[in-house]
């Protein structure tokens, strides 16, 4: 019996060894497969490799390829077979001639306000935090798409964290979208501090605009470009108050008001209240109390147009942490309504 038991163990061990030998490719075949993977047109990175730099609030989590390969239909190169379709579409868009160091592609897991969103970021150099970008928004109902294209110097928090890992050229990353990501900064802001973009009806017309994060990290937070979505693509709303939108803005959707706040250092702060109202600007003077203050820049920008659909109703200018000037609109003119001065020796 002991001999029989011993023989059984030997046979079992032999079978396991044979199976293990069959399942492992030769060193030569492994090298060939690794070479093919390196030459793949684009690569997918496993979530296990990204945990070191991914923080839950930003959630740049990538799909766990090992757990979901059946659902995602990964091809032999280790990539999703469907990726090549939209990646190749990006490659067909020709920007100015630039020798990019690498291209990185992004796709959001979720449909966002009816759009499937993909992005191609083109890095200028190995350690550059900026590059050119194309973001494509595909309407899942109509099949129509439009693009946001930035050929200046584009960067954002997601890219900052990913390039720390020195990703391969043409990597594809999958992102989760959360419109209220603040990462402990400007948590009361209606606009996510870290989000690359956000849809919001900021002009109270019943249609959502597209807000693009400039990721400039100013004293007012990040600033945002506001685009109207039209049948012909995006139209920039480059006038007040929309060209001053930042994380410091507040929206009163019931009263249709936009409240801008802006700082210049710690001693100069203003709050400007805009209301949705057609107005012809006849008086464009800047009150002496506001001259040289941070609000003067806002007023000069506001006065560039003769007609507006958002007028200034009131201004609160805080100076030297001891004075506040309150201006209101009276008969088409900004009029000093009240002035408070605190802790003044004279």
mmCIF file of C-alpha atoms in Angstrom:
data_model
loop_
_atom_site.group_PDB
_atom_site.id
_atom_site.type_symbol
_atom_site.label_atom_id
_atom_site.label_comp_id
_atom_site.label_asym_id
_atom_site.label_seq_id
_atom_site.Cartn_x
_atom_site.Cartn_y
_atom_site.Cartn_z
ATOM 1 C CA UNK A 1 0.000 0.000 0.000
ATOM 2 C CA UNK A 2 2.839 2.357 0.880
ATOM 3 C CA UNK A 3 4.516 1.559 -2.444
ATOM 4 C CA UNK A 4 1.250 2.112 -4.326
ATOM 5 C CA UNK A 5 0.670 5.467 -2.564
ATOM 6 C CA UNK A 6 4.223 6.578 -3.339
ATOM 7 C CA UNK A 7 3.823 5.679 -7.005
ATOM 8 C CA UNK A 8 0.565 7.638 -7.176
ATOM 9 C CA UNK A 9 2.308 10.747 -5.843
ATOM 10 C CA UNK A 10 5.132 10.342 -8.386
ATOM 11 C CA UNK A 11 2.618 10.016 -11.257
ATOM 12 C CA UNK A 12 0.683 13.084 -10.073
ATOM 13 C CA UNK A 13 3.874 15.146 -9.772
ATOM 14 C CA UNK A 14 4.871 14.082 -13.287
ATOM 15 C CA UNK A 15 1.491 15.160 -14.702
ATOM 16 C CA UNK A 16 1.733 18.569 -12.982
ATOM 17 C CA UNK A 17 5.267 19.042 -14.310
ATOM 18 C CA UNK A 18 4.166 18.216 -17.864
ATOM 19 C CA UNK A 19 1.186 20.596 -17.687
ATOM 20 C CA UNK A 20 3.378 23.369 -16.268
ATOM 21 C CA UNK A 21 5.943 22.816 -19.011
ATOM 22 C CA UNK A 22 3.282 22.953 -21.735
ATOM 23 C CA UNK A 23 1.673 26.095 -20.306
ATOM 24 C CA UNK A 24 4.937 28.056 -20.205
ATOM 25 C CA UNK A 25 6.235 29.266 -23.556
ATOM 26 C CA UNK A 26 9.875 28.997 -24.321
ATOM 27 C CA UNK A 27 12.146 31.939 -23.560
ATOM 28 C CA UNK A 28 12.320 32.671 -27.289
ATOM 29 C CA UNK A 29 8.536 32.774 -27.676
ATOM 30 C CA UNK A 30 8.201 34.985 -24.607
ATOM 31 C CA UNK A 31 10.697 37.459 -26.070
ATOM 32 C CA UNK A 32 8.823 37.467 -29.390
ATOM 33 C CA UNK A 33 5.507 38.157 -27.623
ATOM 34 C CA UNK A 34 7.045 40.982 -25.567
ATOM 35 C CA UNK A 35 8.441 42.470 -28.773
ATOM 36 C CA UNK A 36 4.994 42.361 -30.400
ATOM 37 C CA UNK A 37 3.423 44.011 -27.374
ATOM 38 C CA UNK A 38 6.011 46.803 -27.509
ATOM 39 C CA UNK A 39 5.221 47.442 -31.154
ATOM 40 C CA UNK A 40 1.470 47.595 -30.536
ATOM 41 C CA UNK A 41 -0.135 50.761 -31.855
ATOM 42 C CA UNK A 42 -1.355 51.669 -28.376
ATOM 43 C CA UNK A 43 -1.218 50.007 -24.969
ATOM 44 C CA UNK A 44 -3.485 49.647 -21.989
ATOM 45 C CA UNK A 45 -2.068 49.990 -18.496
ATOM 46 C CA UNK A 46 -3.247 47.751 -15.677
ATOM 47 C CA UNK A 47 -4.799 49.301 -12.586
ATOM 48 C CA UNK A 48 -2.232 47.488 -10.446
ATOM 49 C CA UNK A 49 0.505 49.655 -11.951
ATOM 50 C CA UNK A 50 -1.349 52.912 -11.272
ATOM 51 C CA UNK A 51 -2.207 52.579 -7.586
ATOM 52 C CA UNK A 52 0.945 54.351 -6.467
ATOM 53 C CA UNK A 53 -0.156 57.717 -7.844
ATOM 54 C CA UNK A 54 -3.919 57.413 -8.050
ATOM 55 C CA UNK A 55 -5.868 59.161 -5.285
ATOM 56 C CA UNK A 56 -9.557 58.348 -4.771
ATOM 57 C CA UNK A 57 -10.727 61.952 -5.170
ATOM 58 C CA UNK A 58 -9.323 62.269 -8.663
ATOM 59 C CA UNK A 59 -10.087 58.647 -9.531
ATOM 60 C CA UNK A 60 -7.867 58.127 -12.542
ATOM 61 C CA UNK A 61 -8.429 54.407 -11.932
ATOM 62 C CA UNK A 62 -7.891 52.235 -14.955
ATOM 63 C CA UNK A 63 -9.891 49.146 -15.773
ATOM 64 C CA UNK A 64 -8.574 45.998 -14.127
ATOM 65 C CA UNK A 65 -7.715 44.140 -17.312
ATOM 66 C CA UNK A 66 -7.135 40.798 -15.620
ATOM 67 C CA UNK A 67 -10.608 40.750 -14.088
ATOM 68 C CA UNK A 68 -12.589 42.119 -17.017
ATOM 69 C CA UNK A 69 -10.800 40.845 -20.104
ATOM 70 C CA UNK A 70 -13.868 38.893 -21.281
ATOM 71 C CA UNK A 71 -16.112 41.948 -21.085
ATOM 72 C CA UNK A 72 -13.582 44.360 -22.601
ATOM 73 C CA UNK A 73 -12.548 42.005 -25.418
ATOM 74 C CA UNK A 74 -8.836 42.612 -25.097
ATOM 75 C CA UNK A 75 -6.859 41.636 -28.158
ATOM 76 C CA UNK A 76 -3.543 39.791 -28.174
ATOM 77 C CA UNK A 77 -1.578 43.023 -27.861
ATOM 78 C CA UNK A 78 -3.127 43.620 -24.445
ATOM 79 C CA UNK A 79 -5.492 46.346 -25.677
ATOM 80 C CA UNK A 80 -9.208 46.721 -26.250
ATOM 81 C CA UNK A 81 -10.058 45.882 -29.840
ATOM 82 C CA UNK A 82 -12.535 48.793 -29.914
ATOM 83 C CA UNK A 83 -9.866 51.341 -28.972
ATOM 84 C CA UNK A 84 -8.206 51.409 -32.369
ATOM 85 C CA UNK A 85 -11.381 52.875 -33.923
ATOM 86 C CA UNK A 86 -11.442 56.119 -31.940
ATOM 87 C CA UNK A 87 -7.660 56.328 -31.522
ATOM 88 C CA UNK A 88 -7.223 56.239 -35.303
ATOM 89 C CA UNK A 89 -9.845 58.986 -35.661
ATOM 90 C CA UNK A 90 -7.688 61.239 -33.495
ATOM 91 C CA UNK A 91 -4.654 60.474 -35.634
ATOM 92 C CA UNK A 92 -6.550 61.669 -38.704
ATOM 93 C CA UNK A 93 -6.867 65.175 -37.199
ATOM 94 C CA UNK A 94 -3.832 67.157 -38.294
ATOM 95 C CA UNK A 95 -2.658 70.017 -36.092
ATOM 96 C CA UNK A 96 0.324 72.268 -36.760
ATOM 97 C CA UNK A 97 3.567 70.482 -37.440
ATOM 98 C CA UNK A 98 5.062 69.572 -34.092
ATOM 99 C CA UNK A 99 7.413 66.808 -33.099
ATOM 100 C CA UNK A 100 5.551 65.512 -30.041
ATOM 101 C CA UNK A 101 7.455 63.463 -27.514
ATOM 102 C CA UNK A 102 4.477 61.135 -26.972
ATOM 103 C CA UNK A 103 0.724 60.909 -27.392
ATOM 104 C CA UNK A 104 -1.582 59.691 -24.632
ATOM 105 C CA UNK A 105 -5.240 58.788 -25.079
ATOM 106 C CA UNK A 106 -8.087 58.914 -22.568
ATOM 107 C CA UNK A 107 -11.634 57.578 -22.518
ATOM 108 C CA UNK A 108 -14.282 58.108 -19.850
ATOM 109 C CA UNK A 109 -16.064 55.046 -18.567
ATOM 110 C CA UNK A 110 -19.367 56.889 -18.215
ATOM 111 C CA UNK A 111 -21.605 58.658 -20.700
ATOM 112 C CA UNK A 112 -21.522 62.292 -19.511
ATOM 113 C CA UNK A 113 -24.635 64.387 -20.159
ATOM 114 C CA UNK A 114 -25.363 62.256 -23.222
ATOM 115 C CA UNK A 115 -21.810 62.329 -24.593
ATOM 116 C CA UNK A 116 -19.117 59.685 -24.939
ATOM 117 C CA UNK A 117 -15.878 61.559 -24.273
ATOM 118 C CA UNK A 118 -12.402 60.699 -25.516
ATOM 119 C CA UNK A 119 -9.199 62.745 -25.459
ATOM 120 C CA UNK A 120 -5.801 62.850 -27.141
ATOM 121 C CA UNK A 121 -3.037 64.726 -25.310
ATOM 122 C CA UNK A 122 0.222 65.356 -27.160
ATOM 123 C CA UNK A 123 3.195 66.069 -24.903
ATOM 124 C CA UNK A 124 5.781 68.620 -26.032
ATOM 125 C CA UNK A 125 8.828 67.014 -24.414
ATOM 126 C CA UNK A 126 9.726 64.228 -21.975
ATOM 127 C CA UNK A 127 9.211 66.227 -18.774
ATOM 128 C CA UNK A 128 6.726 68.803 -20.072
ATOM 129 C CA UNK A 129 3.473 69.182 -18.141
ATOM 130 C CA UNK A 130 1.748 70.782 -21.109
ATOM 131 C CA UNK A 131 0.981 69.900 -24.694
ATOM 132 C CA UNK A 132 -1.694 70.119 -27.339
ATOM 133 C CA UNK A 133 -5.062 68.462 -26.750
ATOM 134 C CA UNK A 134 -8.135 67.322 -28.653
ATOM 135 C CA UNK A 135 -11.252 66.343 -26.677
ATOM 136 C CA UNK A 136 -14.002 64.671 -28.675
ATOM 137 C CA UNK A 137 -17.636 64.717 -27.528
ATOM 138 C CA UNK A 138 -19.844 62.155 -29.289
ATOM 139 C CA UNK A 139 -23.601 62.605 -28.868
ATOM 140 C CA UNK A 140 -24.902 59.110 -28.128
ATOM 141 C CA UNK A 141 -28.387 59.956 -29.472
ATOM 142 C CA UNK A 142 -27.601 61.757 -32.711
ATOM 143 C CA UNK A 143 -24.204 60.234 -33.485
ATOM 144 C CA UNK A 144 -22.856 63.733 -34.121
ATOM 145 C CA UNK A 145 -19.658 64.899 -32.460
ATOM 146 C CA UNK A 146 -17.704 68.092 -31.838
ATOM 147 C CA UNK A 147 -14.186 68.749 -30.630
ATOM 148 C CA UNK A 148 -12.459 71.070 -28.203
ATOM 149 C CA UNK A 149 -8.964 71.743 -29.550
ATOM 150 C CA UNK A 150 -6.219 73.574 -27.667
ATOM 151 C CA UNK A 151 -2.993 74.218 -29.571
ATOM 152 C CA UNK A 152 -1.506 76.480 -26.929
ATOM 153 C CA UNK A 153 -0.196 74.878 -23.722
ATOM 154 C CA UNK A 154 -2.741 72.521 -22.210
ATOM 155 C CA UNK A 155 -2.353 70.566 -18.986
ATOM 156 C CA UNK A 156 -4.466 69.367 -16.067
ATOM 157 C CA UNK A 157 -4.298 67.420 -12.810
ATOM 158 C CA UNK A 158 -4.973 64.046 -14.425
ATOM 159 C CA UNK A 159 -2.102 64.511 -16.854
ATOM 160 C CA UNK A 160 0.218 65.786 -14.098
ATOM 161 C CA UNK A 161 -0.205 62.535 -12.187
ATOM 162 C CA UNK A 162 -0.004 60.207 -15.143
ATOM 163 C CA UNK A 163 3.224 61.599 -16.594
ATOM 164 C CA UNK A 164 4.923 60.975 -13.252
ATOM 165 C CA UNK A 165 4.727 57.291 -14.183
ATOM 166 C CA UNK A 166 6.532 57.873 -17.497
ATOM 167 C CA UNK A 167 3.783 56.220 -19.580
ATOM 168 C CA UNK A 168 4.558 54.653 -22.913
ATOM 169 C CA UNK A 169 3.790 56.479 -26.104
ATOM 170 C CA UNK A 170 0.166 55.899 -27.214
ATOM 171 C CA UNK A 171 -1.029 54.507 -23.894
ATOM 172 C CA UNK A 172 -4.804 54.440 -23.407
ATOM 173 C CA UNK A 173 -6.233 55.396 -20.018
ATOM 174 C CA UNK A 174 -9.808 54.944 -18.780
ATOM 175 C CA UNK A 175 -11.162 57.563 -16.384
ATOM 176 C CA UNK A 176 -14.174 57.775 -14.084
ATOM 177 C CA UNK A 177 -16.081 61.059 -14.133
ATOM 178 C CA UNK A 178 -17.297 62.886 -11.036
ATOM 179 C CA UNK A 179 -18.532 66.437 -11.527
ATOM 180 C CA UNK A 180 -18.015 67.390 -7.864
ATOM 181 C CA UNK A 181 -14.312 66.604 -7.482
ATOM 182 C CA UNK A 182 -12.690 69.295 -5.348
ATOM 183 C CA UNK A 183 -9.899 67.534 -3.426
ATOM 184 C CA UNK A 184 -10.387 69.752 -0.352
ATOM 185 C CA UNK A 185 -10.161 72.934 -2.435
ATOM 186 C CA UNK A 186 -13.112 75.216 -3.144
ATOM 187 C CA UNK A 187 -15.520 72.606 -1.845
ATOM 188 C CA UNK A 188 -18.419 75.092 -2.005
ATOM 189 C CA UNK A 189 -17.792 75.797 -5.659
ATOM 190 C CA UNK A 190 -20.470 74.576 -8.090
ATOM 191 C CA UNK A 191 -17.649 73.680 -10.502
ATOM 192 C CA UNK A 192 -15.325 70.764 -9.808
ATOM 193 C CA UNK A 193 -11.822 72.053 -9.074
ATOM 194 C CA UNK A 194 -10.050 69.127 -10.752
ATOM 195 C CA UNK A 195 -12.532 68.186 -13.487
ATOM 196 C CA UNK A 196 -11.212 68.632 -16.990
ATOM 197 C CA UNK A 197 -14.638 69.822 -18.123
ATOM 198 C CA UNK A 198 -18.194 70.154 -16.918
ATOM 199 C CA UNK A 199 -21.630 70.740 -18.427
ATOM 200 C CA UNK A 200 -23.745 73.411 -16.736
ATOM 201 C CA UNK A 201 -26.449 75.898 -17.716
ATOM 202 C CA UNK A 202 -24.550 79.029 -16.690
ATOM 203 C CA UNK A 203 -26.599 81.530 -18.711
ATOM 204 C CA UNK A 204 -29.999 80.209 -17.534
ATOM 205 C CA UNK A 205 -31.406 79.571 -21.017
ATOM 206 C CA UNK A 206 -32.320 75.947 -20.366
ATOM 207 C CA UNK A 207 -29.370 74.564 -22.356
ATOM 208 C CA UNK A 208 -26.123 73.450 -20.783
ATOM 209 C CA UNK A 209 -22.833 75.046 -21.768
ATOM 210 C CA UNK A 210 -19.456 73.323 -21.817
ATOM 211 C CA UNK A 211 -16.940 74.567 -19.237
ATOM 212 C CA UNK A 212 -13.271 73.769 -19.896
ATOM 213 C CA UNK A 213 -10.863 73.869 -16.943
ATOM 214 C CA UNK A 214 -7.791 76.044 -17.621
ATOM 215 C CA UNK A 215 -6.014 74.530 -14.597
ATOM 216 C CA UNK A 216 -4.246 77.825 -13.798
ATOM 217 C CA UNK A 217 -4.643 77.478 -9.997
ATOM 218 C CA UNK A 218 -5.065 81.179 -9.232
ATOM 219 C CA UNK A 219 -6.140 82.859 -6.030
ATOM 220 C CA UNK A 220 -9.729 82.560 -7.267
ATOM 221 C CA UNK A 221 -9.236 78.870 -8.016
ATOM 222 C CA UNK A 222 -9.100 77.595 -11.579
ATOM 223 C CA UNK A 223 -10.574 79.676 -14.373
ATOM 224 C CA UNK A 224 -12.884 78.180 -16.999
ATOM 225 C CA UNK A 225 -13.653 78.808 -20.636
ATOM 226 C CA UNK A 226 -17.396 78.763 -21.332
ATOM 227 C CA UNK A 227 -18.617 77.428 -24.670
ATOM 228 C CA UNK A 228 -22.095 77.407 -26.145
ATOM 229 C CA UNK A 229 -22.811 74.123 -27.930
ATOM 230 C CA UNK A 230 -24.219 74.869 -31.386
ATOM 231 C CA UNK A 231 -25.059 72.839 -34.475
ATOM 232 C CA UNK A 232 -21.740 73.994 -35.947
ATOM 233 C CA UNK A 233 -19.629 73.167 -32.915
ATOM 234 C CA UNK A 234 -18.440 75.225 -29.960
ATOM 235 C CA UNK A 235 -18.823 78.991 -29.645
ATOM 236 C CA UNK A 236 -16.758 80.722 -26.972
ATOM 237 C CA UNK A 237 -18.684 83.109 -24.710
ATOM 238 C CA UNK A 238 -15.804 85.581 -24.407
ATOM 239 C CA UNK A 239 -17.594 88.422 -22.638
ATOM 240 C CA UNK A 240 -18.548 89.328 -19.076
ATOM 241 C CA UNK A 241 -19.397 87.593 -16.860
ATOM 242 C CA UNK A 242 -18.560 84.342 -18.685
ATOM 243 C CA UNK A 243 -14.899 85.128 -19.339
ATOM 244 C CA UNK A 244 -14.392 85.587 -15.602
ATOM 245 C CA UNK A 245 -15.813 82.259 -14.392
ATOM 246 C CA UNK A 246 -13.680 80.560 -11.730
ATOM 247 C CA UNK A 247 -14.127 78.328 -8.686
ATOM 248 C CA UNK A 248 -15.057 81.457 -6.721
ATOM 249 C CA UNK A 249 -18.243 81.991 -8.747
ATOM 250 C CA UNK A 250 -21.717 81.367 -7.352
ATOM 251 C CA UNK A 251 -24.916 80.874 -9.337
ATOM 252 C CA UNK A 252 -28.388 81.844 -8.184
ATOM 253 C CA UNK A 253 -30.438 79.715 -10.568
ATOM 254 C CA UNK A 254 -33.773 80.869 -9.126
ATOM 255 C CA UNK A 255 -33.068 84.594 -9.519
ATOM 256 C CA UNK A 256 -30.821 84.080 -12.553
ATOM 257 C CA UNK A 257 -27.818 85.825 -11.058
ATOM 258 C CA UNK A 258 -24.086 85.199 -11.383
ATOM 259 C CA UNK A 259 -21.943 86.341 -8.463
ATOM 260 C CA UNK A 260 -18.276 86.835 -9.283
ATOM 261 C CA UNK A 261 -15.603 87.183 -6.627
ATOM 262 C CA UNK A 262 -12.050 88.224 -7.328
ATOM 263 C CA UNK A 263 -8.931 88.944 -5.302
ATOM 264 C CA UNK A 264 -5.716 90.857 -5.777
ATOM 265 C CA UNK A 265 -3.471 89.935 -2.861
ATOM 266 C CA UNK A 266 -5.078 89.969 0.590
ATOM 267 C CA UNK A 267 -6.123 93.627 0.750
ATOM 268 C CA UNK A 268 -8.148 94.004 -2.441
ATOM 269 C CA UNK A 269 -11.283 91.911 -2.932
ATOM 270 C CA UNK A 270 -14.515 92.479 -4.812
ATOM 271 C CA UNK A 271 -17.870 90.813 -5.377
ATOM 272 C CA UNK A 272 -19.818 91.676 -8.515
ATOM 273 C CA UNK A 273 -23.428 90.600 -8.994
ATOM 274 C CA UNK A 274 -24.683 90.106 -12.560
ATOM 275 C CA UNK A 275 -28.325 89.458 -13.402
ATOM 276 C CA UNK A 276 -29.837 88.115 -16.605
ATOM 277 C CA UNK A 277 -31.207 91.271 -18.148
ATOM 278 C CA UNK A 278 -30.925 92.915 -21.555
ATOM 279 C CA UNK A 279 -29.121 96.202 -21.111
ATOM 280 C CA UNK A 280 -27.719 98.934 -23.348
ATOM 281 C CA UNK A 281 -24.614 100.385 -21.707
ATOM 282 C CA UNK A 282 -24.722 104.166 -21.981
ATOM 283 C CA UNK A 283 -22.556 105.166 -19.028
ATOM 284 C CA UNK A 284 -19.106 103.569 -18.883
ATOM 285 C CA UNK A 285 -17.414 105.613 -16.221
ATOM 286 C CA UNK A 286 -15.472 103.983 -13.410
ATOM 287 C CA UNK A 287 -16.217 105.522 -9.990
ATOM 288 C CA UNK A 288 -13.153 106.994 -8.295
ATOM 289 C CA UNK A 289 -13.583 104.659 -5.296
ATOM 290 C CA UNK A 290 -13.103 101.708 -7.651
ATOM 291 C CA UNK A 291 -10.225 103.101 -9.684
ATOM 292 C CA UNK A 292 -7.036 101.076 -9.301
ATOM 293 C CA UNK A 293 -8.869 98.244 -7.549
ATOM 294 C CA UNK A 294 -9.332 94.683 -8.767
ATOM 295 C CA UNK A 295 -12.886 95.490 -9.849
ATOM 296 C CA UNK A 296 -11.591 98.073 -12.336
ATOM 297 C CA UNK A 297 -10.324 95.258 -14.561
ATOM 298 C CA UNK A 298 -13.772 93.626 -14.483
ATOM 299 C CA UNK A 299 -15.500 96.904 -15.343
ATOM 300 C CA UNK A 300 -13.163 97.619 -18.266
ATOM 301 C CA UNK A 301 -13.899 94.170 -19.661
ATOM 302 C CA UNK A 302 -17.625 94.674 -19.080
ATOM 303 C CA UNK A 303 -17.558 98.033 -20.892
ATOM 304 C CA UNK A 304 -16.051 96.542 -24.057
ATOM 305 C CA UNK A 305 -19.560 95.841 -25.323
ATOM 306 C CA UNK A 306 -22.423 98.268 -25.887
ATOM 307 C CA UNK A 307 -25.147 95.716 -25.296
ATOM 308 C CA UNK A 308 -25.241 92.808 -22.882
ATOM 309 C CA UNK A 309 -27.636 90.103 -21.758
ATOM 310 C CA UNK A 310 -26.159 90.162 -18.231
ATOM 311 C CA UNK A 311 -25.941 93.519 -16.487
ATOM 312 C CA UNK A 312 -24.111 94.504 -13.311
ATOM 313 C CA UNK A 313 -26.609 95.047 -10.500
ATOM 314 C CA UNK A 314 -24.248 95.690 -7.603
ATOM 315 C CA UNK A 315 -20.585 95.786 -6.587
ATOM 316 C CA UNK A 316 -19.015 95.183 -3.186
ATOM 317 C CA UNK A 317 -15.415 96.428 -3.099
ATOM 318 C CA UNK A 318 -13.361 95.590 -0.008
ATOM 319 C CA UNK A 319 -10.177 97.593 0.526
ATOM 320 C CA UNK A 320 -7.321 97.143 3.034
ATOM 321 C CA UNK A 321 -9.504 94.836 5.137
ATOM 322 C CA UNK A 322 -11.044 97.929 6.737
ATOM 323 C CA UNK A 323 -13.357 99.491 4.135
ATOM 324 C CA UNK A 324 -16.236 98.355 1.956
ATOM 325 C CA UNK A 325 -17.814 100.346 -0.865
ATOM 326 C CA UNK A 326 -21.231 99.237 -2.096
ATOM 327 C CA UNK A 327 -22.385 100.315 -5.547
ATOM 328 C CA UNK A 328 -25.759 99.698 -7.158
ATOM 329 C CA UNK A 329 -27.296 100.374 -10.548
ATOM 330 C CA UNK A 330 -29.421 103.539 -10.497
ATOM 331 C CA UNK A 331 -30.879 104.938 -13.739
ATOM 332 C CA UNK A 332 -28.297 103.095 -15.765
ATOM 333 C CA UNK A 333 -25.366 104.340 -13.692
ATOM 334 C CA UNK A 334 -23.269 102.752 -10.962
ATOM 335 C CA UNK A 335 -24.009 104.769 -7.859
ATOM 336 C CA UNK A 336 -22.362 104.649 -4.429
ATOM 337 C CA UNK A 337 -25.047 103.371 -2.080
ATOM 338 C CA UNK A 338 -23.075 102.870 1.096
ATOM 339 C CA UNK A 339 -19.538 102.895 2.458
ATOM 340 C CA UNK A 340 -18.301 101.166 5.601
ATOM 341 C CA UNK A 341 -14.980 101.983 7.219
ATOM 342 C CA UNK A 342 -13.633 100.039 10.157
ATOM 343 C CA UNK A 343 -10.714 100.484 12.566
ATOM 344 C CA UNK A 344 -9.597 103.785 11.084
ATOM 345 C CA UNK A 345 -7.564 106.017 13.413
ATOM 346 C CA UNK A 346 -8.888 109.180 11.761
#
